[in-house]
Amino acid sequence: MIALVDCNSFFCSVERVFHPGLWNKPVCVLSNNDGIIVALTPEAKKIGLHRGDPIFKMKDIVSANNVAVFSGNMYLYAAMSRRIVSILKKSVSKIENYSIDESFCYLDGYDDPEGMMREIANKIKIWTDIPVSVGIAPSKTLAKMGSKFAKNYKGYRDVCFIDSEEKRRKALELFDLADVWGIGGRTYTKLRTLGIDTPLQLADKKESWIRNHFTKPILQTWMELNGVPCIDTAEKLKKQTISTSRCFGEMVSDLPSLKASIATFASSVANKLRAQGSVCSEISVFISSNTFRDDLEQYGNWSSYRFLSPTCDTIELVEAANSILEKIYKPGIRYKRSGVWVSGIVDASPIQYNLFDPITNRPERASLMKTIDRINQRYGLKTVQL
């Protein structure tokens, strides 16, 4: 059996932990540039707010209903996520942290999976004040469905256990086809065109029919819906590109300010690379002016740098990113946005380094990065930085 532990309205729940008076009240969290709603509580949804809404268009609703609105604080959310993962690791022998608010727990060998996960959910609530919903099932896709049932129906008391054929078919019959993990917009439209309206109808199709109409990902979804685990989320988590960018609160024009932002973004992607055990072969940087200001001179540009040897070294990435910035920077422009992304991502081990690699102390540099990561994980993400 596999359990999915899903934190309810995670970003908003974290804000509520530090603002206790907001429990049972509408709360929203905004994107990096405070422009879009990226997370909201059920109370906020009931008054007409939705994820993706531009906040400036929702000011009347926000004001009339005393909605608490917060700027996103990913460092705070990541710290809380690590606390929850730590509780899971001490409670279950094998877990897989799938995202900042979701973790899979492998429950083979445990006598009472439902009772065990109910106890863990209560422990997380008591120790962190974060409510979680748990789905338990033979496959990850069914477990994700179970967690949504647990979240939406109080009768489950935070844990939905799909442990029989009858429960599996009932869940597939009631669940929204568009919400099934792995079914995107185009696939959903195609399924409806082919007469598939529920996950149960999809699961009941023959394998030959699935192969004739769809590719491997939907075949895997079909198998998972039938209780056969086959999705390797560890591989899915390793992204082929990683990016970090944001709009500035106020436009900037001087090179040092842009360098500071680019250094921060390059450090962020380096951390993400090391977190998933990867290295990159190429780094790119972009800068752009405010396209909504017709009264200002417009300019945007980007460029890339390819490393002789794949890397996840923060110092190396920052130096390369700022070197790119110096080449594409144009004086006199008021810049609104900048960003960094890396590509050519492969596993960190084994790596064949280039004979002409300019960095001769790779092992020592790798050890330094690990030490910095350990310190930042313990004391906060920006404790040690360039």
CSV table of C-alpha atoms in Angstrom, one decimal:
chain,number,residue,atom,x,y,z
A,1,MET,CA,0.0,0.0,0.0
A,2,ILE,CA,1.0,3.6,-0.7
A,3,ALA,CA,-0.1,6.7,1.2
A,4,LEU,CA,-0.1,10.2,0.0
A,5,VAL,CA,0.1,12.9,2.7
A,6,ASP,CA,-1.2,16.2,1.3
A,7,CYS,CA,-1.0,19.4,3.3
A,8,ASN,CA,-4.3,21.3,3.1
A,9,SER,CA,-4.1,24.7,1.5
A,10,PHE,CA,-0.4,24.5,2.5
A,11,PHE,CA,0.8,28.1,1.9
A,12,CYS,CA,-2.3,29.5,3.6
A,13,SER,CA,-2.0,27.1,6.5
A,14,VAL,CA,1.6,28.1,7.1
A,15,GLU,CA,0.5,31.8,7.2
A,16,ARG,CA,-2.3,30.8,9.7
A,17,VAL,CA,0.3,29.1,12.0
A,18,PHE,CA,2.0,32.5,12.4
A,19,HIS,CA,-1.3,34.4,12.4
A,20,PRO,CA,-3.6,32.3,14.7
A,21,GLY,CA,-6.6,34.6,14.4
A,22,LEU,CA,-7.1,33.6,10.8
A,23,TRP,CA,-8.3,30.1,11.3
A,24,ASN,CA,-11.7,29.6,9.5
A,25,LYS,CA,-11.3,32.9,7.8
A,26,PRO,CA,-10.5,33.6,4.1
A,27,VAL,CA,-6.8,33.7,3.3
A,28,CYS,CA,-4.9,34.2,0.0
A,29,VAL,CA,-1.2,34.0,-0.9
A,30,LEU,CA,0.1,35.8,-3.9
A,31,SER,CA,2.8,35.1,-6.5
A,32,ASN,CA,6.4,36.5,-6.3
A,33,ASN,CA,5.4,39.9,-7.8
A,34,ASP,CA,2.2,40.1,-5.7
A,35,GLY,CA,0.1,40.0,-8.9
A,36,ILE,CA,-1.7,36.6,-8.9
A,37,ILE,CA,-3.5,34.5,-6.4
A,38,VAL,CA,-1.5,31.2,-6.2
A,39,ALA,CA,-3.1,29.7,-3.1
A,40,LEU,CA,-6.3,30.2,-1.1
A,41,THR,CA,-8.4,28.6,1.6
A,42,PRO,CA,-11.8,27.0,1.1
A,43,GLU,CA,-13.3,30.0,2.8
A,44,ALA,CA,-11.8,32.3,0.1
A,45,LYS,CA,-13.1,30.0,-2.7
A,46,LYS,CA,-16.6,30.3,-1.3
A,47,ILE,CA,-16.7,34.1,-1.7
A,48,GLY,CA,-15.7,33.8,-5.4
A,49,LEU,CA,-11.9,33.9,-5.4
A,50,HIS,CA,-10.0,31.5,-7.6
A,51,ARG,CA,-6.4,30.4,-8.1
A,52,GLY,CA,-4.9,32.5,-10.9
A,53,ASP,CA,-7.1,35.5,-10.3
A,54,PRO,CA,-5.2,38.9,-10.7
A,55,ILE,CA,-5.4,40.4,-7.2
A,56,PHE,CA,-6.1,43.9,-8.6
A,57,LYS,CA,-9.4,42.7,-10.1
A,58,MET,CA,-10.5,41.2,-6.8
A,59,LYS,CA,-10.0,44.2,-4.6
A,60,ASP,CA,-13.7,44.7,-4.0
A,61,ILE,CA,-14.2,41.1,-2.9
A,62,VAL,CA,-11.1,41.1,-0.8
A,63,SER,CA,-12.1,44.3,1.0
A,64,ALA,CA,-15.8,43.4,1.5
A,65,ASN,CA,-14.9,40.0,3.1
A,66,ASN,CA,-11.8,41.0,5.1
A,67,VAL,CA,-9.7,38.5,3.2
A,68,ALA,CA,-6.1,38.2,4.6
A,69,VAL,CA,-3.7,38.6,1.7
A,70,PHE,CA,0.0,37.6,2.0
A,71,SER,CA,3.0,37.9,-0.3
A,72,GLY,CA,4.5,34.4,-1.0
A,73,ASN,CA,7.3,33.4,1.4
A,74,MET,CA,8.9,30.3,-0.1
A,75,TYR,CA,11.6,30.2,2.5
A,76,LEU,CA,9.1,30.0,5.2
A,77,TYR,CA,7.0,27.4,3.4
A,78,ALA,CA,10.1,25.3,2.6
A,79,ALA,CA,11.1,25.3,6.3
A,80,MET,CA,7.7,24.1,7.4
A,81,SER,CA,7.8,21.5,4.7
A,82,ARG,CA,11.1,20.1,6.0
A,83,ARG,CA,9.5,19.9,9.5
A,84,ILE,CA,6.6,17.8,8.2
A,85,VAL,CA,9.0,15.6,6.1
A,86,SER,CA,11.1,15.1,9.2
A,87,ILE,CA,8.0,13.8,11.1
A,88,LEU,CA,7.2,11.4,8.3
A,89,LYS,CA,10.8,10.1,8.1
A,90,LYS,CA,10.7,9.3,11.8
A,91,SER,CA,7.4,7.5,11.5
A,92,VAL,CA,7.7,5.5,8.2
A,93,SER,CA,10.8,3.7,6.9
A,94,LYS,CA,10.5,4.8,3.3
A,95,ILE,CA,9.0,8.1,2.1
A,96,GLU,CA,9.3,10.1,-1.1
A,97,ASN,CA,8.9,13.8,-0.9
A,98,TYR,CA,7.0,14.6,-4.1
A,99,SER,CA,6.5,18.3,-3.7
A,100,ILE,CA,6.6,21.0,-1.1
A,101,ASP,CA,3.2,19.9,0.3
A,102,GLU,CA,3.0,16.2,-0.8
A,103,SER,CA,4.8,13.1,0.3
A,104,PHE,CA,4.3,9.4,-0.6
A,105,CYS,CA,4.8,6.9,2.2
A,106,TYR,CA,5.3,3.2,1.4
A,107,LEU,CA,3.4,1.1,3.8
A,108,ASP,CA,4.3,-2.5,2.9
A,109,GLY,CA,4.9,-4.6,6.0
A,110,TYR,CA,2.8,-2.4,8.3
A,111,ASP,CA,-0.1,-4.2,10.0
A,112,ASP,CA,-2.6,-1.3,10.3
A,113,PRO,CA,-1.9,1.2,7.6
A,114,GLU,CA,-5.1,3.2,8.2
A,115,GLY,CA,-4.6,3.5,12.0
A,116,MET,CA,-0.9,4.3,11.5
A,117,MET,CA,-1.5,7.1,9.0
A,118,ARG,CA,-4.3,8.5,11.1
A,119,GLU,CA,-1.9,8.7,14.1
A,120,ILE,CA,0.7,10.4,11.9
A,121,ALA,CA,-1.8,12.9,10.6
A,122,ASN,CA,-2.7,13.8,14.1
A,123,LYS,CA,0.9,14.1,15.1
A,124,ILE,CA,1.6,16.5,12.2
A,125,LYS,CA,-1.4,18.6,13.3
A,126,ILE,CA,-0.3,18.7,16.9
A,127,TRP,CA,3.4,19.4,16.2
A,128,THR,CA,3.1,21.9,13.4
A,129,ASP,CA,-0.5,23.1,13.3
A,130,ILE,CA,-0.7,22.1,9.6
A,131,PRO,CA,-3.8,20.0,8.7
A,132,VAL,CA,-3.2,17.1,6.3
A,133,SER,CA,-5.3,14.8,4.2
A,134,VAL,CA,-4.1,11.2,3.6
A,135,GLY,CA,-5.1,8.8,0.8
A,136,ILE,CA,-4.1,5.1,1.1
A,137,ALA,CA,-4.3,2.8,-1.9
A,138,PRO,CA,-2.4,0.2,-4.0
A,139,SER,CA,-1.1,2.8,-6.4
A,140,LYS,CA,0.0,6.5,-6.3
A,141,THR,CA,-2.8,7.7,-8.6
A,142,LEU,CA,-5.5,6.0,-6.4
A,143,ALA,CA,-3.7,7.4,-3.3
A,144,LYS,CA,-3.9,10.9,-4.7
A,145,MET,CA,-7.6,10.4,-5.3
A,146,GLY,CA,-8.1,9.1,-1.8
A,147,SER,CA,-6.3,12.2,-0.4
A,148,LYS,CA,-8.8,14.5,-2.2
A,149,PHE,CA,-11.8,12.5,-0.8
A,150,ALA,CA,-10.3,12.8,2.7
A,151,LYS,CA,-9.9,16.6,2.1
A,152,ASN,CA,-13.4,17.2,0.8
A,153,TYR,CA,-15.4,14.9,3.1
A,154,LYS,CA,-15.1,15.3,6.9
A,155,GLY,CA,-16.5,11.8,7.4
A,156,TYR,CA,-13.2,10.3,6.5
A,157,ARG,CA,-11.5,12.1,9.4
A,158,ASP,CA,-8.5,13.0,7.4
A,159,VAL,CA,-7.8,9.5,6.0
A,160,CYS,CA,-9.4,7.7,3.1
A,161,PHE,CA,-8.4,4.0,2.7
A,162,ILE,CA,-9.1,2.4,-0.7
A,163,ASP,CA,-8.3,-1.2,0.3
A,164,SER,CA,-10.9,-3.2,-1.6
A,165,GLU,CA,-12.2,-3.7,-5.2
A,166,GLU,CA,-15.6,-2.3,-4.1
A,167,LYS,CA,-14.0,0.9,-2.7
A,168,ARG,CA,-11.8,1.3,-5.8
A,169,ARG,CA,-14.7,1.2,-8.2
A,170,LYS,CA,-16.8,3.5,-6.0
A,171,ALA,CA,-14.0,6.0,-5.9
A,172,LEU,CA,-13.5,5.9,-9.7
A,173,GLU,CA,-17.2,6.3,-10.2
A,174,LEU,CA,-17.5,9.4,-8.0
A,175,PHE,CA,-14.2,11.1,-8.9
A,176,ASP,CA,-14.0,13.9,-11.5
A,177,LEU,CA,-12.2,12.7,-14.6
A,178,ALA,CA,-10.5,16.1,-15.1
A,179,ASP,CA,-8.9,15.9,-11.7
A,180,VAL,CA,-7.2,12.5,-12.3
A,181,TRP,CA,-3.5,12.7,-11.9
A,182,GLY,CA,-1.8,12.5,-15.3
A,183,ILE,CA,-4.9,13.6,-17.3
A,184,GLY,CA,-4.3,17.1,-18.8
A,185,GLY,CA,-6.6,19.3,-20.7
A,186,ARG,CA,-6.1,17.8,-24.2
A,187,THR,CA,-6.3,14.3,-22.9
A,188,TYR,CA,-9.5,15.1,-21.0
A,189,THR,CA,-11.1,16.5,-24.2
A,190,LYS,CA,-10.0,13.5,-26.2
A,191,LEU,CA,-11.4,11.1,-23.6
A,192,ARG,CA,-14.8,12.9,-23.6
A,193,THR,CA,-14.8,12.8,-27.4
A,194,LEU,CA,-14.3,9.0,-27.1
A,195,GLY,CA,-17.2,8.7,-24.7
A,196,ILE,CA,-15.2,8.4,-21.5
A,197,ASP,CA,-16.9,10.5,-18.8
A,198,THR,CA,-15.6,9.0,-15.5
A,199,PRO,CA,-12.3,7.4,-14.3
A,200,LEU,CA,-14.3,4.1,-13.9
A,201,GLN,CA,-15.1,4.0,-17.6
A,202,LEU,CA,-11.5,4.6,-18.4
A,203,ALA,CA,-10.3,1.9,-16.0
A,204,ASP,CA,-12.8,-0.6,-17.5
A,205,LYS,CA,-11.4,-0.2,-21.0
A,206,LYS,CA,-9.2,-3.0,-22.4
A,207,GLU,CA,-5.5,-2.5,-22.6
A,208,SER,CA,-5.5,-2.9,-26.4
A,209,TRP,CA,-8.0,0.0,-26.6
A,210,ILE,CA,-5.8,2.3,-24.5
A,211,ARG,CA,-2.7,1.4,-26.6
A,212,ASN,CA,-4.6,2.2,-29.8
A,213,HIS,CA,-5.7,5.6,-28.7
A,214,PHE,CA,-3.0,6.9,-26.3
A,215,THR,CA,0.7,6.9,-25.5
A,216,LYS,CA,2.6,5.4,-22.6
A,217,PRO,CA,1.7,8.1,-19.9
A,218,ILE,CA,-2.1,7.4,-20.2
A,219,LEU,CA,-1.4,3.6,-20.3
A,220,GLN,CA,0.4,4.1,-17.0
A,221,THR,CA,-2.6,6.1,-15.6
A,222,TRP,CA,-4.9,3.3,-16.8
A,223,MET,CA,-2.8,0.7,-14.9
A,224,GLU,CA,-2.7,2.8,-11.8
A,225,LEU,CA,-6.5,3.3,-11.8
A,226,ASN,CA,-6.7,-0.5,-11.9
A,227,GLY,CA,-4.5,-0.7,-8.8
A,228,VAL,CA,-1.2,-1.6,-10.6
A,229,PRO,CA,1.6,0.7,-9.4
A,230,CYS,CA,3.8,1.7,-12.3
A,231,ILE,CA,4.6,5.5,-12.0
A,232,ASP,CA,8.1,6.3,-10.9
A,233,THR,CA,7.8,9.7,-9.4
A,234,ALA,CA,11.4,9.8,-8.5
A,235,GLU,CA,12.2,10.1,-12.2
A,236,LYS,CA,9.4,12.6,-12.8
A,237,LEU,CA,10.9,14.9,-10.1
A,238,LYS,CA,14.1,15.4,-12.0
A,239,LYS,CA,13.3,18.4,-14.1
A,240,GLN,CA,15.0,18.9,-17.5
A,241,THR,CA,15.0,22.7,-17.0
A,242,ILE,CA,15.0,24.7,-13.8
A,243,SER,CA,14.3,28.4,-13.7
A,244,THR,CA,13.9,31.2,-11.3
A,245,SER,CA,12.7,34.7,-12.1
A,246,ARG,CA,10.6,37.6,-10.8
A,247,CYS,CA,9.4,41.1,-11.5
A,248,PHE,CA,11.0,43.9,-9.4
A,249,GLY,CA,8.7,45.8,-7.1
A,250,GLU,CA,10.3,49.0,-8.5
A,251,MET,CA,12.1,49.2,-11.8
A,252,VAL,CA,15.9,49.2,-11.6
A,253,SER,CA,18.5,50.5,-14.1
A,254,ASP,CA,21.9,50.1,-12.5
A,255,LEU,CA,24.0,47.0,-13.2
A,256,PRO,CA,24.9,46.2,-9.5
A,257,SER,CA,21.2,45.8,-8.6
A,258,LEU,CA,20.7,43.5,-11.5
A,259,LYS,CA,23.7,41.5,-10.6
A,260,ALA,CA,22.4,41.1,-7.1
A,261,SER,CA,19.1,39.6,-8.4
A,262,ILE,CA,20.9,37.4,-11.0
A,263,ALA,CA,23.2,36.1,-8.3
A,264,THR,CA,20.2,35.2,-6.1
A,265,PHE,CA,18.5,33.4,-8.9
A,266,ALA,CA,21.6,31.5,-10.0
A,267,SER,CA,22.1,30.4,-6.3
A,268,SER,CA,18.5,29.2,-6.2
A,269,VAL,CA,18.8,27.0,-9.3
A,270,ALA,CA,22.1,25.6,-8.0
A,271,ASN,CA,20.3,24.6,-4.8
A,272,LYS,CA,17.5,23.0,-6.8
A,273,LEU,CA,20.0,21.1,-8.9
A,274,ARG,CA,21.8,19.7,-5.9
A,275,ALA,CA,18.5,18.8,-4.2
A,276,GLN,CA,17.5,16.5,-7.0
A,277,GLY,CA,21.1,15.1,-7.4
A,278,SER,CA,21.6,16.8,-10.8
A,279,VAL,CA,24.1,19.0,-12.7
A,280,CYS,CA,23.5,21.3,-15.7
A,281,SER,CA,25.5,21.9,-18.9
A,282,GLU,CA,24.1,25.3,-19.8
A,283,ILE,CA,22.9,28.5,-18.0
A,284,SER,CA,20.9,31.3,-19.5
A,285,VAL,CA,20.0,34.8,-18.3
A,286,PHE,CA,17.3,37.2,-19.4
A,287,ILE,CA,16.4,40.8,-18.6
A,288,SER,CA,13.5,42.9,-19.9
A,289,SER,CA,12.0,46.3,-19.5
A,290,ASN,CA,8.4,47.1,-18.5
A,291,THR,CA,6.4,46.3,-21.6
A,292,PHE,CA,3.3,48.0,-20.2
A,293,ARG,CA,5.1,51.4,-20.1
A,294,ASP,CA,4.9,52.8,-23.6
A,295,ASP,CA,6.5,56.1,-22.3
A,296,LEU,CA,9.8,54.3,-21.6
A,297,GLU,CA,12.4,52.9,-23.9
A,298,GLN,CA,11.8,49.1,-24.4
A,299,TYR,CA,14.6,46.5,-24.3
A,300,GLY,CA,14.9,42.8,-23.7
A,301,ASN,CA,17.6,40.3,-24.2
A,302,TRP,CA,19.0,36.9,-23.2
A,303,SER,CA,22.0,34.8,-23.7
A,304,SER,CA,23.5,31.5,-22.6
A,305,TYR,CA,26.8,30.0,-21.5
A,306,ARG,CA,27.8,26.3,-21.9
A,307,PHE,CA,30.1,24.8,-19.3
A,308,LEU,CA,33.0,22.6,-20.2
A,309,SER,CA,31.9,20.2,-17.5
A,310,PRO,CA,28.4,19.8,-16.1
A,311,THR,CA,28.0,21.6,-12.7
A,312,CYS,CA,25.8,22.4,-9.8
A,313,ASP,CA,28.4,24.6,-8.1
A,314,THR,CA,26.8,27.8,-6.8
A,315,ILE,CA,30.0,29.9,-7.3
A,316,GLU,CA,30.5,28.7,-10.8
A,317,LEU,CA,26.9,29.3,-11.8
A,318,VAL,CA,26.8,32.8,-10.3
A,319,GLU,CA,30.0,33.8,-12.0
A,320,ALA,CA,28.7,32.6,-15.4
A,321,ALA,CA,25.3,34.2,-14.9
A,322,ASN,CA,26.8,37.6,-14.1
A,323,SER,CA,29.2,37.3,-17.0
A,324,ILE,CA,26.2,36.8,-19.3
A,325,LEU,CA,24.4,39.8,-17.7
A,326,GLU,CA,27.4,42.1,-18.4
A,327,LYS,CA,27.2,41.2,-22.1
A,328,ILE,CA,23.4,41.8,-22.5
A,329,TYR,CA,23.0,44.7,-20.1
A,330,LYS,CA,22.1,48.0,-21.8
A,331,PRO,CA,22.6,51.2,-19.7
A,332,GLY,CA,19.8,53.7,-19.4
A,333,ILE,CA,17.0,51.1,-19.5
A,334,ARG,CA,14.6,50.7,-16.6
A,335,TYR,CA,14.3,47.0,-16.1
A,336,LYS,CA,11.2,45.3,-14.7
A,337,ARG,CA,12.1,41.6,-14.8
A,338,SER,CA,15.1,39.3,-14.8
A,339,GLY,CA,15.6,35.6,-14.5
A,340,VAL,CA,18.0,32.6,-14.8
A,341,TRP,CA,17.4,29.1,-16.1
A,342,VAL,CA,19.6,26.0,-16.6
A,343,SER,CA,19.3,23.2,-19.1
A,344,GLY,CA,21.2,20.1,-20.2
A,345,ILE,CA,20.4,18.5,-16.8
A,346,VAL,CA,21.8,15.1,-16.1
A,347,ASP,CA,22.5,13.0,-13.0
A,348,ALA,CA,25.3,14.3,-10.9
A,349,SER,CA,27.1,10.9,-10.8
A,350,PRO,CA,29.0,9.7,-12.6
A,351,ILE,CA,30.3,12.7,-14.5
A,352,GLN,CA,33.2,12.7,-16.9
A,353,TYR,CA,34.9,16.1,-16.5
A,354,ASN,CA,36.5,17.9,-19.5
A,355,LEU,CA,40.3,17.6,-19.8
A,356,PHE,CA,40.5,21.5,-19.9
A,357,ASP,CA,38.1,22.0,-17.0
A,358,PRO,CA,39.2,25.4,-15.4
A,359,ILE,CA,38.2,24.2,-11.9
A,360,THR,CA,40.9,21.9,-10.6
A,361,ASN,CA,39.5,21.3,-7.1
A,362,ARG,CA,36.1,19.8,-8.0
A,363,PRO,CA,36.0,17.4,-4.9
A,364,GLU,CA,36.8,20.2,-2.5
A,365,ARG,CA,34.2,22.5,-4.1
A,366,ALA,CA,31.6,19.8,-4.0
A,367,SER,CA,32.3,19.3,-0.3
A,368,LEU,CA,31.9,23.0,0.2
A,369,MET,CA,28.5,23.0,-1.4
A,370,LYS,CA,27.4,20.1,0.7
A,371,THR,CA,28.5,21.9,3.8
A,372,ILE,CA,26.7,25.1,2.8
A,373,ASP,CA,23.5,23.1,2.1
A,374,ARG,CA,23.6,21.4,5.5
A,375,ILE,CA,24.0,24.7,7.3
A,376,ASN,CA,21.2,26.3,5.4
A,377,GLN,CA,18.9,23.3,5.9
A,378,ARG,CA,19.5,23.5,9.6
A,379,TYR,CA,19.5,27.3,10.2
A,380,GLY,CA,17.6,28.7,7.3
A,381,LEU,CA,18.0,28.9,3.5
A,382,LYS,CA,19.9,32.2,3.5
A,383,THR,CA,22.2,31.7,6.5
A,384,VAL,CA,25.2,31.1,4.2
A,385,GLN,CA,25.1,32.9,0.8
A,386,LEU,CA,27.5,34.6,-1.7
